[in-house]
Amino acid sequence: MRNIRNIAIIAHVDHGKTTLVDKLILAAKVFKDHEVTGDLMLDNNDLERERGITILAKNVSIQYKGTKINVIDTPGHADFGGEVERVLNMADGVLLLVDAFEGPMPQTRFVLQKALELGKKAIVVVNKVDKPNCNPDWAHEAVFDLMCSLDATEEQLDFPVVYGSAKQGWMGHDWKNPTEDITVLLDDIIKHIPEPEIFEGTPQMLVTSLDYSNFIGRIAIGRLTRGKLTNGQMVSLVKRDGTIFKHRIKQLLVFEGLGKKEAQFVEAGDICAVVGVEGFEIGDTIADYENPEALATIDVDEPTMSMMFTINDSPFFGQEGKFVTSRHVRERLEKELEKNLAMRMLETNSADSFMVFGRGVLHLSVLIETMRREGYELQIGQPQVIVKKSMAPNVSQSKN
Ligand SMILES: Nc1nc2c(ncn2[C@@H]2O[C@H](COP(=O)(O)OP(=O)(O)OP(=O)(O)O)[C@@H](O)[C@H]2O)c(=O)[nH]1
Ligand SMILES: [Mg+2]
């Protein structure tokens, strides 16, 4: 068995997750000299870079002292909270980042609560100690208080703390004495984050996330919790409702550095990407060909907001974009549905309008901006909050 650690990096928006992941990658020296190492290499789509915000959770991995550390960078914005909760399933522990000046913020509480509920061990990283007037000791105590209020177990409360500056590229146990690099953090990960628990039996992988390639289509990502998967092998895909489809694995990939690498086989404990299992959805299990056993399924967050997308029928149509017809827009939205997990679309009475549902204004605005840049022209309606009617019986107030 290889030495593996699987960790997710969680925090409130902008507390420095992606900056830290980039430094982890640099530390592991996966970069050859000729590769450019600018800032935030991981936020790799244009909008992520420009807005400095992570939209999709991402898997990377580093090698450190003979151990493979799979790292999952997560988005901090509240629109994508469900994404964080889901990908925590691939991790055995978390790095909880807290800004040394701001301390825990609402999204810190949300993601920490999810991690604690799932029984994950945390290493607290008090980040940005280079900021003037910051208060790292206070931030540390505030995290402790937060954990108490979230009913952390004794073991979870006994968390290690690392202080540092992701931006300056150092982490240490004493914030008043900056170190040279982030090896203190790497050593703490190896020491405190448990190895993946391996169960005996036939292969089982919960499809937890997906990747999309224009050439291959959808790629299932998850952690292999049991058994071994081999390239070319026949497997079962157990759907949420129990129906089973048989597929052959066409390609097996593991994460290496910022990219993926083909593998002939994957062993339990590692995180991998599987090509060839058609028609999968998040929450399905990839399992043994003959005796498939499903894992407990997981959900993708329901949309909370809708917007009407209509073709541009104003006199100025065609001036900004080249894709203007309803067929263009429909095809583009259908393509988006393949990879944008929390998005839904409904046809309307008009062939020129589509009701698009998402997780919030940020989620939908990213799609709109991406389409605009690709050359689509659209008219967009006001965002509408989706109101859910509860099925609880009506409580009528008596007048007497
Ligand atoms: N002063 C200071 N700034 C930092 C540090 N780490 C990150 N930053 C800055 O904080 C901002 C946000 O950093 P990111 O790494 O994008 O934060 P994030 O947590 O990935 O943000 P989301 O993915 O949007 O949730 C950037 O401008 C970083 O340069 C640090 O240690 N010190
Ligand atoms: Mg980020």
Short mmCIF file of C-alpha atoms and ligand atoms in Angstrom, two decimals:
data_model
loop_
_atom_site.label_atom_id
_atom_site.label_comp_id
_atom_site.label_asym_id
_atom_site.label_seq_id
_atom_site.Cartn_x
_atom_site.Cartn_y
_atom_site.Cartn_z
CA MET A 1 0.00 0.00 0.00
CA ARG A 2 1.23 3.43 -0.84
CA ASN A 3 1.31 6.23 1.67
CA ILE A 4 -1.55 8.59 0.95
CA ARG A 5 -3.21 11.57 2.61
CA ASN A 6 -6.39 13.14 1.25
CA ILE A 7 -7.11 16.68 2.40
CA ALA A 8 -9.56 19.43 1.46
CA ILE A 9 -8.76 23.10 1.97
CA ILE A 10 -11.74 25.00 3.31
CA ALA A 11 -12.33 28.61 4.36
CA HIS A 12 -14.40 31.71 3.97
CA VAL A 13 -14.08 33.43 0.60
CA ASP A 14 -10.68 35.07 0.00
CA HIS A 15 -8.95 33.73 3.09
CA GLY A 16 -6.20 32.35 0.88
CA LYS A 17 -7.00 28.73 -0.06
CA THR A 18 -5.89 28.87 -3.66
CA THR A 19 -2.77 30.85 -2.82
CA LEU A 20 -1.81 28.15 -0.32
CA VAL A 21 -2.49 25.31 -2.75
CA ASP A 22 -0.26 27.01 -5.29
CA LYS A 23 2.49 27.18 -2.68
CA LEU A 24 2.02 23.50 -1.86
CA ILE A 25 2.52 22.70 -5.51
CA LEU A 26 5.60 24.85 -5.71
CA ALA A 27 7.01 23.27 -2.59
CA ALA A 28 6.70 19.84 -4.12
CA LYS A 29 8.70 21.14 -7.08
CA VAL A 30 6.53 19.53 -9.66
CA PHE A 31 7.38 22.43 -11.86
CA LYS A 32 10.14 22.08 -14.29
CA ASP A 33 12.29 25.16 -14.68
CA HIS A 34 10.85 26.29 -17.97
CA GLU A 35 7.30 26.39 -16.75
CA VAL A 36 5.90 29.79 -15.87
CA THR A 37 4.84 30.06 -12.27
CA GLY A 38 2.74 33.17 -12.00
CA ASP A 39 0.18 33.76 -9.29
CA LEU A 40 -2.82 31.52 -8.73
CA MET A 41 -2.10 28.84 -11.28
CA LEU A 42 -4.92 26.77 -9.96
CA ASP A 43 -7.76 29.17 -10.69
CA ASN A 44 -7.47 28.20 -14.29
CA ASN A 45 -10.47 29.56 -16.09
CA ASP A 46 -10.42 33.20 -17.12
CA LEU A 47 -13.15 34.34 -14.81
CA GLU A 48 -11.61 32.61 -11.83
CA ARG A 49 -8.37 34.42 -12.44
CA GLU A 50 -9.90 37.82 -13.03
CA ARG A 51 -12.23 37.74 -10.11
CA GLY A 52 -9.70 35.98 -7.91
CA ILE A 53 -12.37 33.56 -6.91
CA THR A 54 -12.57 29.80 -7.10
CA ILE A 55 -15.71 28.50 -8.75
CA LEU A 56 -15.05 24.78 -9.04
CA ALA A 57 -13.42 22.50 -6.53
CA LYS A 58 -10.15 21.17 -7.94
CA ASN A 59 -7.97 18.17 -7.29
CA VAL A 60 -4.21 18.36 -7.33
CA SER A 61 -1.56 16.23 -5.70
CA ILE A 62 1.95 16.52 -4.41
CA GLN A 63 4.63 14.07 -3.34
CA TYR A 64 6.25 14.75 -0.01
CA LYS A 65 8.68 12.49 1.84
CA GLY A 66 7.38 9.40 0.08
CA THR A 67 3.73 10.24 0.68
CA LYS A 68 1.23 11.28 -1.93
CA ILE A 69 -0.92 14.15 -0.68
CA ASN A 70 -4.13 14.64 -2.65
CA VAL A 71 -5.32 18.21 -2.12
CA ILE A 72 -8.78 19.48 -2.95
CA ASP A 73 -9.06 23.25 -3.33
CA THR A 74 -12.63 24.37 -2.64
CA PRO A 75 -14.58 27.54 -3.40
CA GLY A 76 -15.24 29.87 -0.46
CA HIS A 77 -18.20 31.77 -1.85
CA ALA A 78 -21.55 30.84 -0.33
CA ASP A 79 -23.09 30.03 -3.74
CA PHE A 80 -20.82 27.01 -3.90
CA GLY A 81 -21.18 25.72 -0.35
CA GLY A 82 -22.83 22.52 -1.57
CA GLU A 83 -19.82 21.80 -3.74
CA VAL A 84 -17.59 21.97 -0.65
CA GLU A 85 -19.82 19.66 1.33
CA ARG A 86 -19.80 17.11 -1.47
CA VAL A 87 -16.07 17.04 -2.12
CA LEU A 88 -15.37 16.61 1.60
CA ASN A 89 -16.34 13.00 0.93
CA MET A 90 -13.01 12.52 -0.81
CA ALA A 91 -10.96 13.82 2.13
CA ASP A 92 -9.88 12.35 5.45
CA GLY A 93 -9.03 15.70 6.94
CA VAL A 94 -9.20 19.41 6.25
CA LEU A 95 -6.99 22.45 6.39
CA LEU A 96 -9.24 25.14 7.80
CA LEU A 97 -7.83 28.50 6.78
CA VAL A 98 -8.65 31.59 8.78
CA ASP A 99 -7.58 35.11 7.98
CA ALA A 100 -5.51 36.38 10.95
CA PHE A 101 -7.13 39.79 10.69
CA GLU A 102 -10.76 38.88 10.02
CA GLY A 103 -10.99 35.69 12.06
CA PRO A 104 -13.76 33.16 11.38
CA MET A 105 -16.49 34.43 9.06
CA PRO A 106 -19.93 33.05 8.15
CA GLN A 107 -18.64 30.67 5.50
CA THR A 108 -15.89 29.47 7.87
CA ARG A 109 -18.65 28.34 10.17
CA PHE A 110 -20.62 26.65 7.39
CA VAL A 111 -17.75 24.64 5.92
CA LEU A 112 -16.30 23.77 9.34
CA GLN A 113 -19.66 22.49 10.50
CA LYS A 114 -19.89 20.21 7.47
CA ALA A 115 -16.37 18.91 8.02
CA LEU A 116 -16.99 18.23 11.72
CA GLU A 117 -20.27 16.47 11.02
CA LEU A 118 -18.49 14.18 8.60
CA GLY A 119 -15.97 13.39 11.36
CA LYS A 120 -13.00 15.00 9.63
CA LYS A 121 -9.89 15.98 11.54
CA ALA A 122 -8.83 19.60 11.01
CA ILE A 123 -5.53 21.40 10.97
CA VAL A 124 -6.17 25.09 11.53
CA VAL A 125 -4.08 27.43 9.43
CA VAL A 126 -4.09 31.02 10.64
CA ASN A 127 -3.18 32.72 7.38
CA LYS A 128 -2.16 36.26 6.39
CA VAL A 129 -0.16 36.92 9.55
CA ASP A 130 1.82 39.40 7.44
CA LYS A 131 -1.16 41.77 7.47
CA PRO A 132 -0.65 44.87 9.59
CA ASN A 133 -2.66 44.93 12.83
CA CYS A 134 -3.72 41.34 12.50
CA ASN A 135 -4.30 39.26 15.61
CA PRO A 136 -3.31 35.62 15.03
CA ASP A 137 -3.77 34.50 18.65
CA TRP A 138 -7.24 35.94 18.77
CA ALA A 139 -8.07 34.25 15.43
CA HIS A 140 -6.86 30.92 16.84
CA GLU A 141 -9.02 31.28 19.95
CA ALA A 142 -12.01 32.32 17.89
CA VAL A 143 -11.70 29.09 15.88
CA PHE A 144 -11.55 27.10 19.10
CA ASP A 145 -14.72 28.80 20.36
CA LEU A 146 -16.39 28.20 17.02
CA MET A 147 -15.54 24.49 17.16
CA CYS A 148 -16.98 24.26 20.67
CA SER A 149 -20.20 25.88 19.56
CA LEU A 150 -20.37 23.40 16.68
CA ASP A 151 -20.13 20.42 19.05
CA ALA A 152 -16.71 19.24 17.93
CA THR A 153 -15.53 16.03 19.59
CA GLU A 154 -12.63 16.09 22.08
CA GLU A 155 -10.36 14.77 19.37
CA GLN A 156 -11.46 17.40 16.86
CA LEU A 157 -10.96 20.15 19.48
CA ASP A 158 -7.40 19.00 19.94
CA PHE A 159 -6.44 20.47 16.58
CA PRO A 160 -2.93 21.48 15.56
CA VAL A 161 -2.43 25.11 14.57
CA VAL A 162 -0.07 26.47 11.97
CA TYR A 163 0.50 30.18 11.40
CA GLY A 164 1.86 31.84 8.35
CA SER A 165 1.50 33.72 5.13
CA ALA A 166 0.45 31.77 2.08
CA LYS A 167 1.31 34.81 0.00
CA GLN A 168 4.87 34.99 1.32
CA GLY A 169 5.15 31.22 1.19
CA TRP A 170 5.87 30.28 4.77
CA MET A 171 4.16 28.41 7.61
CA GLY A 172 5.33 27.85 11.17
CA HIS A 173 4.22 27.17 14.73
CA ASP A 174 5.11 30.64 16.00
CA TRP A 175 3.80 33.55 13.99
CA LYS A 176 6.34 35.91 15.45
CA ASN A 177 9.14 33.86 13.89
CA PRO A 178 8.58 33.49 10.17
CA THR A 179 10.07 30.36 8.63
CA GLU A 180 11.61 29.92 5.20
CA ASP A 181 8.97 27.68 3.64
CA ILE A 182 5.87 25.60 4.28
CA THR A 183 7.47 22.34 5.36
CA VAL A 184 6.05 22.75 8.89
CA LEU A 185 2.58 22.50 7.38
CA LEU A 186 3.50 19.55 5.16
CA ASP A 187 4.95 17.69 8.14
CA ASP A 188 1.83 18.40 10.17
CA ILE A 189 -0.36 17.04 7.37
CA ILE A 190 1.57 13.76 7.37
CA LYS A 191 1.53 13.61 11.16
CA HIS A 192 -2.04 14.62 11.98
CA ILE A 193 -4.25 13.76 9.03
CA PRO A 194 -5.14 10.06 9.14
CA GLU A 195 -4.34 7.72 6.30
CA PRO A 196 -7.39 6.77 4.25
CA GLU A 197 -9.39 3.99 5.80
CA ILE A 198 -9.34 1.00 3.48
CA PHE A 199 -12.16 -1.52 3.50
CA GLU A 200 -11.87 -5.12 2.34
CA GLY A 201 -13.82 -6.22 -0.70
CA THR A 202 -14.62 -5.54 -4.32
CA PRO A 203 -14.08 -2.09 -5.85
CA GLN A 204 -16.30 0.79 -4.78
CA MET A 205 -15.99 4.39 -5.85
CA LEU A 206 -18.58 7.04 -5.12
CA VAL A 207 -18.81 9.48 -8.01
CA THR A 208 -18.26 12.71 -6.09
CA SER A 209 -17.23 15.24 -8.68
CA LEU A 210 -16.76 15.47 -12.41
CA ASP A 211 -14.46 16.92 -14.96
CA TYR A 212 -15.34 17.79 -18.51
CA SER A 213 -13.25 17.65 -21.63
CA ASN A 214 -14.41 18.66 -25.08
CA PHE A 215 -12.78 15.55 -26.49
CA ILE A 216 -13.77 12.93 -23.97
CA GLY A 217 -16.91 14.39 -22.41
CA ARG A 218 -17.70 13.78 -18.77
CA ILE A 219 -15.14 12.17 -16.49
CA ALA A 220 -16.15 10.70 -13.13
CA ILE A 221 -14.05 11.68 -10.13
CA GLY A 222 -14.06 10.11 -6.70
CA ARG A 223 -12.12 8.30 -4.06
CA LEU A 224 -11.72 4.55 -4.41
CA THR A 225 -12.75 3.34 -0.98
CA ARG A 226 -12.42 -0.38 -1.58
CA GLY A 227 -10.63 -2.77 -3.93
CA LYS A 228 -8.66 -1.98 -7.03
CA LEU A 229 -9.58 -0.61 -10.46
CA THR A 230 -7.64 -1.61 -13.55
CA ASN A 231 -7.57 0.11 -16.91
CA GLY A 232 -9.77 -1.73 -19.41
CA GLN A 233 -11.70 -3.56 -16.74
CA MET A 234 -15.47 -4.07 -16.87
CA VAL A 235 -17.35 -2.41 -14.01
CA SER A 236 -20.93 -1.79 -12.90
CA LEU A 237 -22.39 1.66 -12.53
CA VAL A 238 -24.98 1.53 -9.76
CA LYS A 239 -27.38 4.41 -10.14
CA ARG A 240 -29.08 6.20 -7.30
CA ASP A 241 -32.30 4.21 -7.86
CA GLY A 242 -30.44 0.89 -7.83
CA THR A 243 -30.43 0.22 -11.57
CA ILE A 244 -27.15 -1.13 -12.86
CA PHE A 245 -25.34 -0.49 -16.12
CA LYS A 246 -22.18 -2.26 -17.25
CA HIS A 247 -19.26 -0.35 -18.74
CA ARG A 248 -15.64 -0.82 -19.60
CA ILE A 249 -13.08 1.57 -18.14
CA LYS A 250 -11.46 3.24 -21.13
CA GLN A 251 -8.97 5.28 -19.22
CA LEU A 252 -7.93 5.58 -15.62
CA LEU A 253 -6.30 8.75 -14.34
CA VAL A 254 -4.75 9.85 -11.07
CA PHE A 255 -3.90 13.39 -10.04
CA GLU A 256 -0.33 14.52 -10.29
CA GLY A 257 0.73 18.08 -9.67
CA LEU A 258 -1.72 20.34 -11.44
CA GLY A 259 -2.68 17.72 -13.97
CA LYS A 260 -3.77 14.14 -14.38
CA LYS A 261 -1.65 11.14 -15.26
CA GLU A 262 -2.75 7.89 -16.84
CA ALA A 263 -2.55 4.89 -14.55
CA GLN A 264 -2.81 1.17 -15.25
CA PHE A 265 -4.49 0.59 -11.92
CA VAL A 266 -5.65 2.49 -8.87
CA GLU A 267 -5.70 1.14 -5.34
CA ALA A 268 -8.13 1.88 -2.56
CA GLY A 269 -7.44 5.15 -0.74
CA ASP A 270 -6.45 7.13 -3.81
CA ILE A 271 -8.55 9.68 -5.68
CA CYS A 272 -8.99 8.99 -9.36
CA ALA A 273 -10.79 9.95 -12.56
CA VAL A 274 -12.53 7.32 -14.65
CA VAL A 275 -13.24 7.61 -18.37
CA GLY A 276 -15.72 5.33 -20.12
CA VAL A 277 -18.49 5.00 -17.56
CA GLU A 278 -21.20 6.65 -19.62
CA GLY A 279 -24.26 8.32 -18.19
CA PHE A 280 -23.07 8.62 -14.62
CA GLU A 281 -24.40 11.15 -12.17
CA ILE A 282 -22.97 12.48 -8.93
CA GLY A 283 -23.88 10.05 -6.16
CA ASP A 284 -23.71 6.90 -8.33
CA THR A 285 -21.26 4.13 -7.39
CA ILE A 286 -18.72 2.54 -9.69
CA ALA A 287 -18.56 -1.03 -8.40
CA ASP A 288 -17.63 -4.62 -9.15
CA TYR A 289 -18.80 -6.08 -12.46
CA GLU A 290 -20.35 -9.21 -11.01
CA ASN A 291 -21.25 -8.31 -7.45
CA PRO A 292 -21.86 -4.57 -7.40
CA GLU A 293 -22.49 -3.01 -4.02
CA ALA A 294 -23.49 0.64 -3.86
CA LEU A 295 -22.19 3.19 -1.40
CA ALA A 296 -24.48 5.63 0.41
CA THR A 297 -25.33 8.26 -2.16
CA ILE A 298 -24.79 12.03 -1.96
CA ASP A 299 -26.80 14.94 -3.28
CA VAL A 300 -26.04 17.95 -5.40
CA ASP A 301 -27.51 21.16 -4.01
CA GLU A 302 -30.78 22.28 -5.51
CA PRO A 303 -30.86 25.61 -7.35
CA THR A 304 -32.02 28.63 -5.38
CA MET A 305 -32.38 31.23 -8.09
CA SER A 306 -33.64 31.48 -11.64
CA MET A 307 -33.12 33.85 -14.55
CA MET A 308 -34.76 34.03 -17.93
CA PHE A 309 -32.33 33.77 -20.85
CA THR A 310 -33.83 35.15 -24.06
CA ILE A 311 -32.28 35.69 -27.46
CA ASN A 312 -31.55 39.27 -28.30
CA ASP A 313 -34.56 40.40 -30.33
CA SER A 314 -33.83 44.11 -30.00
CA PRO A 315 -32.99 46.14 -33.13
CA PHE A 316 -29.35 45.92 -32.10
CA PHE A 317 -29.06 42.18 -32.33
CA GLY A 318 -25.93 40.74 -33.86
CA GLN A 319 -23.77 43.74 -33.02
CA GLU A 320 -21.86 42.17 -30.18
CA GLY A 321 -21.97 38.45 -30.66
CA LYS A 322 -21.99 35.91 -33.40
CA PHE A 323 -24.27 33.32 -31.78
CA VAL A 324 -27.69 34.89 -31.72
CA THR A 325 -30.36 32.33 -32.57
CA SER A 326 -32.40 30.30 -30.10
CA ARG A 327 -30.76 27.14 -31.44
CA HIS A 328 -27.33 28.51 -30.57
CA VAL A 329 -28.42 29.45 -27.07
CA ARG A 330 -30.21 26.16 -26.46
CA GLU A 331 -27.24 24.09 -27.58
CA ARG A 332 -24.87 26.10 -25.44
CA LEU A 333 -27.07 25.75 -22.36
CA GLU A 334 -27.45 22.03 -22.95
CA LYS A 335 -23.70 21.69 -23.14
CA GLU A 336 -23.38 23.60 -19.89
CA LEU A 337 -25.78 21.19 -18.18
CA GLU A 338 -23.28 18.39 -18.83
CA LYS A 339 -20.72 19.89 -16.51
CA ASN A 340 -22.38 22.57 -14.40
CA LEU A 341 -23.70 20.44 -11.59
CA ALA A 342 -25.98 22.83 -9.78
CA MET A 343 -27.56 24.24 -12.93
CA ARG A 344 -30.98 23.33 -14.37
CA MET A 345 -32.85 24.53 -17.43
CA LEU A 346 -36.53 24.60 -18.37
CA GLU A 347 -38.08 25.29 -21.73
CA THR A 348 -40.72 28.01 -21.75
CA ASN A 349 -43.77 28.73 -23.88
CA SER A 350 -41.55 30.75 -26.13
CA ALA A 351 -38.95 28.98 -28.26
CA ASP A 352 -36.68 31.98 -27.75
CA SER A 353 -36.60 31.91 -23.95
CA PHE A 354 -35.07 29.50 -21.45
CA MET A 355 -35.48 29.51 -17.71
CA VAL A 356 -32.07 28.84 -16.18
CA PHE A 357 -31.71 27.85 -12.52
CA GLY A 358 -28.58 28.16 -10.43
CA ARG A 359 -27.15 28.44 -6.92
CA GLY A 360 -27.16 32.21 -6.76
CA VAL A 361 -26.38 35.43 -8.55
CA LEU A 362 -22.65 34.73 -8.71
CA HIS A 363 -23.17 31.25 -10.11
CA LEU A 364 -25.50 32.51 -12.86
CA SER A 365 -23.50 35.64 -13.64
CA VAL A 366 -20.40 33.52 -14.25
CA LEU A 367 -22.33 31.52 -16.84
CA ILE A 368 -23.67 34.67 -18.49
CA GLU A 369 -20.25 36.27 -18.65
CA THR A 370 -18.67 33.10 -20.01
CA MET A 371 -21.29 32.90 -22.75
CA ARG A 372 -20.88 36.56 -23.60
CA ARG A 373 -17.17 36.07 -24.06
CA GLU A 374 -17.73 33.08 -26.24
CA GLY A 375 -19.77 35.29 -28.57
CA TYR A 376 -23.34 34.66 -27.48
CA GLU A 377 -25.85 37.48 -27.41
CA LEU A 378 -28.52 37.28 -24.75
CA GLN A 379 -31.16 39.25 -22.95
CA ILE A 380 -31.29 38.36 -19.28
CA GLY A 381 -34.27 38.76 -16.96
CA GLN A 382 -34.27 39.74 -13.32
CA PRO A 383 -32.99 37.06 -10.95
CA GLN A 384 -35.85 35.40 -9.10
CA VAL A 385 -35.49 33.57 -5.81
CA ILE A 386 -37.00 30.12 -5.96
CA VAL A 387 -39.66 29.78 -3.31
CA LYS A 388 -40.24 26.29 -2.03
CA LYS A 389 -43.62 25.47 -0.55
CA SER A 390 -43.37 23.27 2.49
CA MET A 391 -45.63 20.27 2.78
CA ALA A 392 -46.23 20.88 6.47
CA PRO A 393 -49.91 21.05 7.42
CA ASN A 394 -51.40 24.50 7.71
CA VAL A 395 -51.55 25.73 11.24
CA SER A 396 -54.63 27.88 11.46
CA GLN A 397 -54.93 30.21 14.35
CA SER A 398 -58.07 29.95 16.34
CA LYS A 399 -59.78 33.23 17.07
CA ASN A 400 -61.06 32.58 20.55
N1 LIG B 1 -1.51 39.66 2.89
C1 LIG B 1 -1.80 38.43 2.49
N2 LIG B 1 -2.63 38.21 1.47
C2 LIG B 1 -2.91 36.95 1.09
C3 LIG B 1 -2.34 35.83 1.74
N3 LIG B 1 -2.79 34.71 1.17
C4 LIG B 1 -3.63 35.10 0.18
N4 LIG B 1 -3.69 36.45 0.13
C5 LIG B 1 -4.47 37.27 -0.82
O1 LIG B 1 -5.86 37.10 -0.55
C6 LIG B 1 -6.60 37.13 -1.76
C7 LIG B 1 -7.45 35.89 -1.89
O2 LIG B 1 -6.62 34.76 -2.05
P1 LIG B 1 -7.12 33.40 -2.70
O3 LIG B 1 -6.02 32.42 -2.50
O4 LIG B 1 -7.67 33.60 -4.05
O5 LIG B 1 -8.32 33.08 -1.71
P2 LIG B 1 -9.34 31.85 -1.78
O6 LIG B 1 -9.56 31.43 -0.37
O7 LIG B 1 -8.86 30.80 -2.73
O8 LIG B 1 -10.66 32.56 -2.35
P3 LIG B 1 -11.97 31.84 -2.96
O9 LIG B 1 -11.52 30.70 -3.78
O10 LIG B 1 -12.63 32.89 -3.78
O11 LIG B 1 -12.80 31.44 -1.78
C8 LIG B 1 -5.58 37.29 -2.89
O12 LIG B 1 -5.50 38.63 -3.24
C9 LIG B 1 -4.29 36.82 -2.25
O13 LIG B 1 -3.15 37.41 -2.82
C10 LIG B 1 -1.43 36.09 2.83
O14 LIG B 1 -0.87 35.18 3.44
N5 LIG B 1 -1.19 37.41 3.15
MG MG B 2 -9.75 30.00 -4.29
#
